């Protein structure tokens, strides 16, 4: 009897403690969570439907203090768009959540998927490879590929709207391949490698998306038994063999001190990323495997992002004739009214074009969110999170934060022309991510996109209508394939 009373008293004390226990406040939960599965059911369907859900979550987050909870089955993830909390997370939670692990077998120690302890020293070594001096030597390549693109686009001029993405993809992969790997894609063998490489990269991305959508395949046990793994392994094998072939050829050339024709032709000081990493074999700091993982990562990170930025820019420019007229006027002023090739020194003078690219990236960031994880407790403005929390930083939401003003959702390139009208928080422009683990290739991306647009807009008048564009988002935010722009030759 005494024992029962003791248990009852203990239960009452426990219930009182449970009710009165100090609790951290918890963020609002995105509406529509069901018992057990949470919001998982909302992520079924095709990828344009999923983008609609994501978009709703980002807007809900912005309207509810910039931090909300989303439940994927039993796991809670926290979506963040508050600018201060985002920066705290970006700089203190340096690990990537398990979803990035889906690309680990392919990209390994590459910067996007590397663990924090590997990332730090590797990023330090790689930073100088992307400095302005090196990038200046890449301009010649961007310009050559843009000229080729303008010629190829002639077949579409004076016709109905067409899908510009395949043209841009080809241009981007060629310039990324040349500047990062340095071999000459005009060589027939290299051309074949390039084609296979681009195809395998596309396939790998779509297989990663398939795994993301098939929640049961997140479990390694089920994934390892699946047909998807077999397909993914085969693509990984292809990509690894291709990059092995490329590095072996280049290593041999460097050993024999043979500079390929292409490198001889290139502007003085030109050194591809691969050459910088191999460094003549004498001071090579990375293993061959690590070099391949870095190359594959950089190419994967540059490929779709640059293509989609240029695509959205063209659609927006085609939708706003006044914006296009101002770009044309600026081009005429900078090029002294001549139809001549651009030089590297012309680029900084294209101030309005740069404003248009930034405004496009603000409203249509190709990477609308990134993931982070913490390995120790993290204190944000209103909430504390234990180690092992998954955060999704909504770059999309940060780019449209109310700090941008009443017209945050409007396309207004002019806002970039006057520093006084820009938000005083630099993290409000997050298209290239924020904090220490931001995009290493942002300057090269801006340079290549600007060069490509300048060449196209010198030659063609673009028409489009952004209101007709339906978007989707796999790893990258993009228009659902379609015929969104038409070209007319300038006379
Ligand atoms: C407009 C085009 C681009 C956009 C919008 C973009 C955006 C981003 C974003 C948001 C991240 C953070 C990813 C994450 O944390 O999960 C990132 C990382 C990265 N980007 Fe870019 N990127 C672009 C072009 C490029 C280019 C051209 C290169 C290389 C030439 C590149 C190389 C990388 C690498 C290596 C990382 C990983 C950085 C690290 O973790 O240290 N990106 N990029």
Coordinates of C-alpha atoms and ligand atoms in Angstrom, one line a residue:
X1 CA 0.0 0.0 0.0
X2 CA 2.8 2.4 1.0
X3 CA 4.5 1.6 -2.3
X4 CA 1.4 2.5 -4.3
X5 CA 1.1 5.9 -2.4
X6 CA 4.8 6.6 -3.1
X7 CA 4.4 5.9 -6.8
X8 CA 1.2 8.1 -6.9
X9 CA 3.1 11.0 -5.1
X10 CA 6.0 10.6 -7.5
X11 CA 3.6 10.7 -10.5
X12 CA 2.0 13.9 -9.2
X13 CA 5.4 15.6 -8.6
X14 CA 6.6 14.4 -12.1
X15 CA 3.4 15.7 -13.7
X16 CA 3.8 19.1 -12.0
X17 CA 7.4 19.3 -13.0
X18 CA 6.6 18.3 -16.6
X19 CA 3.9 21.1 -16.7
X20 CA 6.0 23.8 -15.1
X21 CA 9.5 22.7 -16.5
X22 CA 11.5 25.5 -18.1
X23 CA 10.9 25.2 -21.8
X24 CA 12.6 26.9 -24.7
X25 CA 10.1 28.7 -26.8
X26 CA 9.6 26.8 -30.1
X27 CA 9.1 28.4 -33.5
X28 CA 5.8 28.3 -35.4
X29 CA 5.1 25.1 -37.3
X30 CA 4.2 25.4 -41.0
X31 CA 0.4 24.5 -41.3
X32 CA -0.8 21.2 -42.5
X33 CA 1.3 18.7 -40.5
X34 CA -0.3 15.3 -40.0
X35 CA 0.4 12.9 -37.1
X36 CA 3.5 10.7 -37.7
X37 CA 4.2 11.8 -41.3
X38 CA 4.3 15.6 -40.6
X39 CA 4.4 17.5 -43.9
X40 CA 6.0 14.7 -45.9
X41 CA 2.7 14.2 -47.9
X42 CA 3.0 17.7 -49.3
X43 CA 6.3 16.9 -51.0
X44 CA 4.8 14.3 -53.2
X45 CA 4.0 15.1 -56.9
X46 CA 6.1 16.5 -59.6
X47 CA 8.9 19.0 -59.0
X48 CA 6.9 22.0 -60.1
X49 CA 4.3 21.1 -57.4
X50 CA 7.0 20.6 -54.9
X51 CA 8.4 24.1 -55.7
X52 CA 5.0 25.5 -55.0
X53 CA 5.1 24.0 -51.5
X54 CA 8.6 25.2 -50.9
X55 CA 7.6 28.6 -52.1
X56 CA 4.7 28.7 -49.7
X57 CA 6.9 27.6 -46.8
X58 CA 9.4 30.4 -47.6
X59 CA 6.6 33.0 -47.6
X60 CA 5.1 31.6 -44.4
X61 CA 8.6 31.8 -42.9
X62 CA 9.1 35.4 -43.9
X63 CA 5.6 36.3 -42.5
X64 CA 6.2 34.5 -39.2
X65 CA 9.4 35.9 -37.8
X66 CA 11.9 34.3 -40.2
X67 CA 12.2 30.8 -38.5
X68 CA 9.6 28.0 -38.8
X69 CA 9.5 24.3 -38.2
X70 CA 8.7 21.8 -41.0
X71 CA 8.2 18.1 -40.1
X72 CA 9.4 15.4 -42.4
X73 CA 8.1 12.3 -40.8
X74 CA 9.6 12.1 -37.3
X75 CA 12.4 14.6 -38.2
X76 CA 12.0 18.3 -37.7
X77 CA 13.9 20.7 -39.9
X78 CA 14.0 24.5 -39.3
X79 CA 13.6 26.8 -42.2
X80 CA 15.3 30.2 -41.6
X81 CA 15.1 33.4 -43.5
X82 CA 15.8 35.9 -40.7
X83 CA 19.1 37.7 -41.8
X84 CA 20.8 37.6 -38.4
X85 CA 19.9 34.0 -37.5
X86 CA 20.9 32.9 -41.0
X87 CA 24.4 34.4 -40.6
X88 CA 24.8 32.8 -37.2
X89 CA 23.9 29.5 -38.6
X90 CA 26.0 30.0 -41.7
X91 CA 29.1 30.7 -39.7
X92 CA 28.7 28.4 -36.7
X93 CA 26.9 25.3 -38.1
X94 CA 29.5 24.3 -40.7
X95 CA 28.4 20.7 -41.3
X96 CA 26.0 19.7 -44.1
X97 CA 22.8 17.7 -43.4
X98 CA 22.5 14.1 -44.4
X99 CA 20.8 15.0 -47.7
X100 CA 24.1 16.2 -49.1
X101 CA 25.4 12.7 -48.4
X102 CA 23.5 11.6 -51.4
X103 CA 26.2 13.2 -53.5
X104 CA 29.1 12.2 -51.3
X105 CA 30.1 9.0 -53.3
X106 CA 30.6 11.2 -56.4
X107 CA 31.9 14.4 -55.0
X108 CA 33.6 13.2 -51.8
X109 CA 35.9 15.8 -50.4
X110 CA 34.8 18.4 -52.9
X111 CA 33.8 21.7 -51.2
X112 CA 30.0 21.3 -51.4
X113 CA 29.9 17.9 -49.7
X114 CA 33.0 17.9 -47.5
X115 CA 32.8 17.5 -43.7
X116 CA 33.7 20.7 -41.9
X117 CA 37.1 19.4 -40.8
X118 CA 38.1 18.6 -44.5
X119 CA 36.4 21.6 -45.9
X120 CA 38.4 24.2 -43.9
X121 CA 42.0 23.3 -45.1
X122 CA 40.8 22.5 -48.6
X123 CA 39.0 25.8 -49.1
X124 CA 42.1 27.6 -47.9
X125 CA 44.2 25.9 -50.5
X126 CA 41.6 26.5 -53.3
X127 CA 40.7 30.1 -52.6
X128 CA 43.8 31.5 -54.5
X129 CA 42.8 29.5 -57.5
X130 CA 39.7 31.8 -57.8
X131 CA 41.4 35.2 -57.2
X132 CA 40.8 38.1 -59.6
X133 CA 44.1 37.8 -61.3
X134 CA 43.4 34.2 -62.3
X135 CA 39.9 35.1 -63.3
X136 CA 41.0 37.8 -65.6
X137 CA 42.9 35.2 -67.6
X138 CA 39.6 33.3 -68.1
X139 CA 37.9 36.2 -69.8
X140 CA 39.2 35.3 -73.2
X141 CA 37.5 31.9 -72.9
X142 CA 34.2 33.3 -71.8
X143 CA 34.3 35.7 -74.7
X144 CA 35.2 33.0 -77.3
X145 CA 32.3 30.8 -76.1
X146 CA 29.9 33.8 -76.1
X147 CA 30.8 34.6 -79.7
X148 CA 30.2 31.0 -80.7
X149 CA 26.9 31.1 -79.0
X150 CA 25.8 34.2 -80.8
X151 CA 26.6 32.4 -84.1
X152 CA 24.7 29.3 -83.1
X153 CA 21.6 31.4 -82.0
X154 CA 21.3 32.8 -85.6
X155 CA 19.3 29.7 -86.5
X156 CA 16.6 30.8 -84.0
X157 CA 16.5 34.4 -85.0
X158 CA 13.3 35.9 -86.6
X159 CA 11.4 32.8 -85.6
X160 CA 8.9 31.8 -82.9
X161 CA 10.0 31.5 -79.2
X162 CA 12.4 28.7 -78.5
X163 CA 14.1 26.9 -75.6
X164 CA 17.4 28.7 -75.0
X165 CA 18.5 26.4 -72.3
X166 CA 20.3 23.7 -74.4
X167 CA 22.3 26.4 -76.2
X168 CA 23.3 28.0 -72.9
X169 CA 24.2 24.7 -71.3
X170 CA 26.5 23.9 -74.2
X171 CA 28.2 27.3 -73.8
X172 CA 28.6 27.0 -70.1
X173 CA 29.9 23.5 -70.0
X174 CA 32.5 24.4 -72.6
X175 CA 33.8 27.5 -70.8
X176 CA 33.8 25.8 -67.4
X177 CA 35.5 22.8 -68.9
X178 CA 38.2 24.9 -70.5
X179 CA 38.8 27.2 -67.6
X180 CA 38.7 24.5 -64.9
X181 CA 40.4 21.6 -66.9
X182 CA 42.2 23.5 -69.6
X183 CA 42.1 21.0 -72.4
X184 CA 40.9 21.9 -75.8
X185 CA 37.4 20.8 -76.6
X186 CA 38.0 21.5 -80.3
X187 CA 40.1 18.3 -80.2
X188 CA 37.7 15.5 -81.3
X189 CA 38.6 13.1 -78.4
X190 CA 38.1 15.9 -75.9
X191 CA 34.8 16.9 -77.5
X192 CA 33.5 13.4 -77.0
X193 CA 34.6 13.4 -73.4
X194 CA 32.9 16.8 -72.9
X195 CA 29.6 15.5 -74.3
X196 CA 29.6 12.4 -72.1
X197 CA 30.6 14.4 -69.1
X198 CA 27.8 16.8 -69.5
X199 CA 25.3 14.0 -70.1
X200 CA 26.5 12.0 -67.1
X201 CA 26.4 15.1 -64.8
X202 CA 22.7 15.7 -65.8
X203 CA 21.8 12.1 -65.2
X204 CA 23.6 12.1 -61.8
X205 CA 21.6 15.2 -60.7
X206 CA 18.3 13.7 -61.8
X207 CA 19.0 10.4 -59.9
X208 CA 19.9 12.4 -56.8
X209 CA 16.5 14.1 -57.1
X210 CA 14.8 10.7 -57.5
X211 CA 16.3 9.5 -54.2
X212 CA 15.3 12.7 -52.5
X213 CA 11.7 12.3 -53.5
X214 CA 11.6 8.5 -52.6
X215 CA 11.7 9.1 -48.9
X216 CA 12.1 5.3 -48.2
X217 CA 15.3 5.3 -50.2
X218 CA 16.8 7.8 -47.7
X219 CA 17.4 4.7 -45.6
X220 CA 20.8 3.3 -46.6
X221 CA 19.6 -0.3 -46.2
X222 CA 16.7 0.1 -48.7
X223 CA 18.7 2.3 -51.0
X224 CA 21.6 -0.2 -51.2
X225 CA 19.1 -2.9 -52.4
X226 CA 17.5 -0.6 -55.0
X227 CA 17.7 -0.3 -58.7
X228 CA 18.4 3.4 -58.3
X229 CA 21.7 2.7 -56.5
X230 CA 22.7 0.5 -59.5
X231 CA 21.9 3.3 -61.9
X232 CA 23.7 5.8 -59.7
X233 CA 26.8 3.6 -59.4
X234 CA 27.0 3.3 -63.1
X235 CA 26.9 7.1 -63.7
X236 CA 29.4 7.6 -60.9
X237 CA 31.7 5.1 -62.6
X238 CA 31.4 6.9 -65.9
X239 CA 32.1 10.3 -64.4
X240 CA 35.0 9.1 -62.4
X241 CA 36.5 7.3 -65.4
X242 CA 36.1 10.5 -67.5
X243 CA 37.8 12.7 -65.0
X244 CA 40.5 10.1 -64.5
X245 CA 41.2 10.1 -68.2
X246 CA 41.3 13.9 -68.3
X247 CA 43.7 14.2 -65.3
X248 CA 45.9 11.3 -66.6
X249 CA 46.3 13.0 -70.0
X250 CA 47.1 16.4 -68.4
X251 CA 49.6 14.9 -65.9
X252 CA 51.5 13.2 -68.7
X253 CA 51.6 16.4 -70.7
X254 CA 52.9 18.4 -67.7
X255 CA 55.5 15.7 -66.9
X256 CA 56.7 15.9 -70.5
X257 CA 56.5 19.6 -70.3
X258 CA 54.0 19.6 -73.3
X259 CA 51.7 22.5 -73.3
X260 CA 48.6 21.7 -75.3
X261 CA 48.0 24.0 -78.3
X262 CA 45.1 25.6 -76.4
X263 CA 47.2 26.6 -73.4
X264 CA 49.9 28.1 -75.7
X265 CA 47.3 30.2 -77.4
X266 CA 45.7 31.4 -74.3
X267 CA 46.4 34.8 -72.7
X268 CA 49.6 35.0 -70.7
X269 CA 49.3 33.8 -67.1
X270 CA 46.4 31.4 -68.0
X271 CA 46.4 28.3 -65.7
X272 CA 43.4 26.1 -65.5
X273 CA 42.2 24.9 -62.0
X274 CA 43.5 21.4 -62.9
X275 CA 47.0 22.7 -63.7
X276 CA 47.0 24.8 -60.5
X277 CA 46.1 21.7 -58.5
X278 CA 48.6 19.5 -60.2
X279 CA 51.2 22.2 -60.1
X280 CA 53.6 20.3 -62.3
X281 CA 53.5 17.3 -59.9
X282 CA 56.1 18.9 -57.6
X283 CA 54.1 20.7 -55.0
X284 CA 50.9 18.7 -55.5
X285 CA 49.0 18.9 -52.2
X286 CA 45.9 16.9 -53.0
X287 CA 45.9 13.2 -54.0
X288 CA 44.7 12.4 -57.5
X289 CA 41.3 11.2 -56.1
X290 CA 40.9 14.5 -54.2
X291 CA 41.8 16.5 -57.4
X292 CA 39.1 14.7 -59.3
X293 CA 36.5 15.2 -56.6
X294 CA 37.3 19.0 -56.6
X295 CA 37.1 19.2 -60.3
X296 CA 33.8 17.3 -60.5
X297 CA 32.4 19.5 -57.7
X298 CA 33.4 22.7 -59.3
X299 CA 32.0 21.7 -62.7
X300 CA 28.8 20.4 -61.1
X301 CA 28.4 23.6 -59.0
X302 CA 29.0 25.9 -62.0
X303 CA 27.1 24.2 -64.7
X304 CA 23.3 24.5 -64.0
X305 CA 23.7 27.6 -61.8
X306 CA 25.3 29.7 -64.5
X307 CA 22.9 28.4 -67.2
X308 CA 19.8 29.2 -65.2
X309 CA 21.1 32.6 -64.2
X310 CA 21.6 33.5 -67.9
X311 CA 18.2 32.0 -68.8
X312 CA 16.3 34.0 -66.2
X313 CA 18.2 37.1 -67.2
X314 CA 17.2 36.7 -70.8
X315 CA 13.5 36.1 -70.0
X316 CA 13.4 39.1 -67.7
X317 CA 15.2 41.4 -70.1
X318 CA 12.8 40.2 -72.8
X319 CA 9.9 41.1 -70.5
X320 CA 11.0 44.6 -69.8
X321 CA 11.7 46.5 -73.0
X322 CA 12.8 49.6 -71.1
X323 CA 15.4 47.6 -69.3
X324 CA 16.7 46.1 -72.6
X325 CA 16.8 49.6 -74.1
X326 CA 19.0 50.8 -71.2
X327 CA 21.4 47.8 -71.5
X328 CA 21.7 48.5 -75.3
X329 CA 22.4 52.2 -74.6
X330 CA 25.1 51.3 -72.1
X331 CA 26.7 48.8 -74.5
X332 CA 26.7 51.5 -77.2
X333 CA 28.4 53.9 -74.8
X334 CA 31.0 51.4 -73.6
X335 CA 31.8 50.1 -77.1
X336 CA 31.8 53.6 -78.6
X337 CA 28.9 52.6 -80.9
X338 CA 31.1 50.0 -82.7
X339 CA 30.3 46.4 -83.3
X340 CA 33.4 45.1 -81.8
X341 CA 34.5 42.3 -79.4
X342 CA 34.3 43.0 -75.7
X343 CA 37.5 43.4 -73.7
X344 CA 38.0 42.5 -70.1
X345 CA 38.3 46.2 -69.4
X346 CA 34.8 46.8 -70.8
X347 CA 33.2 44.6 -68.2
X348 CA 33.4 46.8 -65.1
X349 CA 31.9 49.7 -67.1
X350 CA 28.7 47.7 -67.8
X351 CA 27.2 48.8 -64.5
X352 CA 23.5 48.6 -65.5
X353 CA 23.9 45.1 -67.0
X354 CA 25.5 44.1 -63.7
X355 CA 22.5 45.5 -61.8
X356 CA 20.2 43.5 -64.0
X357 CA 22.1 40.3 -63.3
X358 CA 22.1 40.9 -59.5
X359 CA 18.4 41.8 -59.5
X360 CA 17.7 38.5 -61.5
X361 CA 19.7 36.5 -59.0
X362 CA 17.9 38.2 -56.1
X363 CA 14.4 37.3 -57.4
X364 CA 15.3 34.0 -59.1
X365 CA 18.3 32.5 -57.2
X366 CA 19.3 29.2 -58.9
X367 CA 20.1 27.8 -55.5
X368 CA 17.0 28.9 -53.4
X369 CA 18.1 27.1 -50.2
X370 CA 21.0 25.4 -48.6
X371 CA 21.3 23.0 -45.6
X372 CA 23.4 23.2 -42.5
X373 CA 23.8 21.1 -39.3
X374 CA 25.3 22.0 -35.9
X375 CA 27.6 19.8 -33.9
X376 CA 27.0 21.8 -30.7
X377 CA 24.1 23.8 -29.2
X378 CA 23.4 27.0 -31.1
X379 CA 21.8 30.1 -29.7
X380 CA 19.7 32.2 -32.1
X381 CA 17.9 35.4 -31.4
X382 CA 14.7 33.8 -29.9
X383 CA 15.5 30.0 -29.9
X384 CA 18.1 27.6 -28.8
X385 CA 18.8 24.4 -30.7
X386 CA 20.6 21.3 -29.6
X387 CA 23.4 19.7 -31.5
X388 CA 22.3 17.7 -34.5
X389 CA 19.5 20.1 -35.7
X390 CA 18.9 20.5 -39.4
X391 CA 18.5 24.0 -40.7
X392 CA 17.4 25.0 -44.2
X393 CA 18.6 28.5 -45.0
X394 CA 16.0 30.1 -47.4
X395 CA 18.3 32.1 -49.7
X396 CA 15.1 32.8 -51.6
X397 CA 13.5 34.3 -48.5
X398 CA 16.5 36.3 -47.5
X399 CA 16.7 37.8 -51.0
X400 CA 13.1 39.1 -50.6
X401 CA 13.4 40.1 -46.9
X402 CA 11.2 43.2 -46.0
X403 CA 14.6 45.0 -45.6
X404 CA 14.5 45.4 -49.4
X405 CA 11.5 47.7 -49.0
X406 CA 7.9 47.6 -50.2
X407 CA 8.9 46.6 -53.7
X408 CA 11.0 43.5 -52.4
X409 CA 9.1 41.3 -54.8
X410 CA 9.4 43.6 -57.8
X411 CA 12.1 43.5 -60.6
X412 CA 13.8 46.8 -60.1
X413 CA 17.5 46.8 -61.3
X414 CA 17.8 50.5 -60.4
X415 CA 18.0 49.6 -56.7
X416 CA 21.5 48.4 -57.3
X417 CA 22.7 51.7 -58.8
X418 CA 22.6 53.7 -55.7
X419 CA 24.3 52.2 -52.6
X420 CA 22.1 54.4 -50.5
X421 CA 19.0 52.5 -51.5
X422 CA 20.5 49.1 -50.8
X423 CA 19.9 47.3 -47.5
X424 CA 22.6 48.0 -45.0
X425 CA 22.8 44.3 -44.2
X426 CA 25.1 42.6 -46.8
X427 CA 23.5 39.2 -46.1
X428 CA 20.2 40.4 -47.7
X429 CA 21.7 39.3 -51.0
X430 CA 22.2 35.6 -50.5
X431 CA 22.2 34.2 -54.0
X432 CA 25.8 33.0 -53.6
X433 CA 25.1 31.9 -50.0
X434 CA 26.5 33.8 -47.0
X435 CA 29.3 33.4 -44.4
X436 CA 32.5 31.4 -44.7
X437 CA 31.1 28.6 -46.8
X438 CA 29.8 30.8 -49.6
X439 CA 30.2 30.3 -53.3
X440 CA 33.9 30.2 -54.3
X441 CA 33.0 30.8 -57.9
X442 CA 30.8 33.9 -57.6
X443 CA 33.2 36.3 -59.4
X444 CA 33.8 33.9 -62.2
X445 CA 30.0 33.3 -62.5
X446 CA 29.3 37.1 -62.7
X447 CA 32.0 37.5 -65.3
X448 CA 30.9 34.7 -67.5
X449 CA 27.2 35.6 -67.3
X450 CA 27.9 39.2 -68.0
X451 CA 30.1 38.4 -71.0
X452 CA 27.5 36.1 -72.5
X453 CA 24.7 38.6 -72.1
X454 CA 26.7 41.4 -73.5
X455 CA 27.4 39.5 -76.7
X456 CA 23.8 38.3 -77.1
X457 CA 22.3 41.7 -76.5
X458 CA 24.7 43.4 -78.8
X459 CA 23.4 41.3 -81.7
X460 CA 19.8 40.4 -80.9
X461 CA 16.6 42.0 -79.5
X462 CA 15.1 39.5 -77.0
X463 CA 11.4 39.2 -76.3
X464 CA 9.9 37.1 -73.5
X465 CA 7.2 37.2 -70.8
X466 CA 8.2 36.2 -67.3
X467 CA 4.5 36.0 -66.3
X468 CA 4.2 32.9 -68.5
X469 CA 7.1 31.1 -66.8
X470 CA 6.3 28.2 -64.6
X471 CA 9.1 27.1 -62.3
X472 CA 10.3 23.9 -60.8
X473 CA 13.1 23.1 -58.5
X474 CA 15.2 20.0 -58.3
X475 CA 18.6 20.8 -56.9
X476 CA 18.3 24.1 -58.9
X477 CA 15.5 26.5 -59.3
X478 CA 14.7 26.7 -63.0
X479 CA 11.9 27.3 -65.5
X480 CA 9.9 24.2 -66.6
X481 CA 11.4 23.6 -70.1
X482 CA 9.7 25.8 -72.5
X483 CA 9.8 28.3 -75.3
X484 CA 10.2 31.4 -73.3
X485 CA 12.3 33.8 -75.5
X486 CA 12.4 34.9 -79.1
X487 CA 15.2 36.7 -80.9
X488 CA 15.3 39.3 -83.6
X489 CA 18.4 40.4 -85.3
X490 CA 19.4 44.0 -84.5
X491 CA 19.8 46.0 -87.7
Ligands
LIG1 C1 25.3 32.2 -60.9 C2 26.0 31.1 -60.6 C3 26.2 30.5 -59.3 C4 25.4 30.6 -58.2 C5 24.0 31.2 -58.0 C6 26.0 29.8 -57.1 C7 25.5 29.7 -55.8 C8 26.2 28.9 -54.9 C9 25.6 28.7 -53.5 C10 24.3 29.2 -53.0 C11 26.5 27.9 -52.9 C12 26.4 27.3 -51.5 C13 26.0 25.8 -51.6 C14 25.7 25.1 -50.3 O1 26.2 25.6 -49.3 O2 25.1 24.1 -50.3 C15 27.7 27.7 -53.7 C16 28.8 27.0 -53.4 C17 29.8 26.7 -54.3 N1 29.9 27.1 -55.6 FE1 28.6 28.3 -56.6 N2 27.2 29.3 -57.6 C18 27.4 29.8 -58.9 C19 28.4 29.5 -59.8 C20 29.5 28.9 -59.4 C21 30.7 28.7 -60.3 C22 30.8 29.3 -61.7 C23 31.6 27.9 -59.6 C24 33.0 27.5 -60.0 C25 33.6 27.9 -61.1 C26 31.0 27.6 -58.3 C27 31.6 26.8 -57.4 C28 31.1 26.6 -56.1 C29 31.7 25.7 -55.1 C30 33.0 24.9 -55.3 C31 30.9 25.8 -53.9 C32 31.2 25.2 -52.6 C33 31.8 26.3 -51.7 C34 32.2 25.8 -50.3 O3 31.5 25.1 -49.7 O4 33.3 26.2 -49.9 N3 29.8 28.2 -58.2 N4 27.4 28.3 -55.0

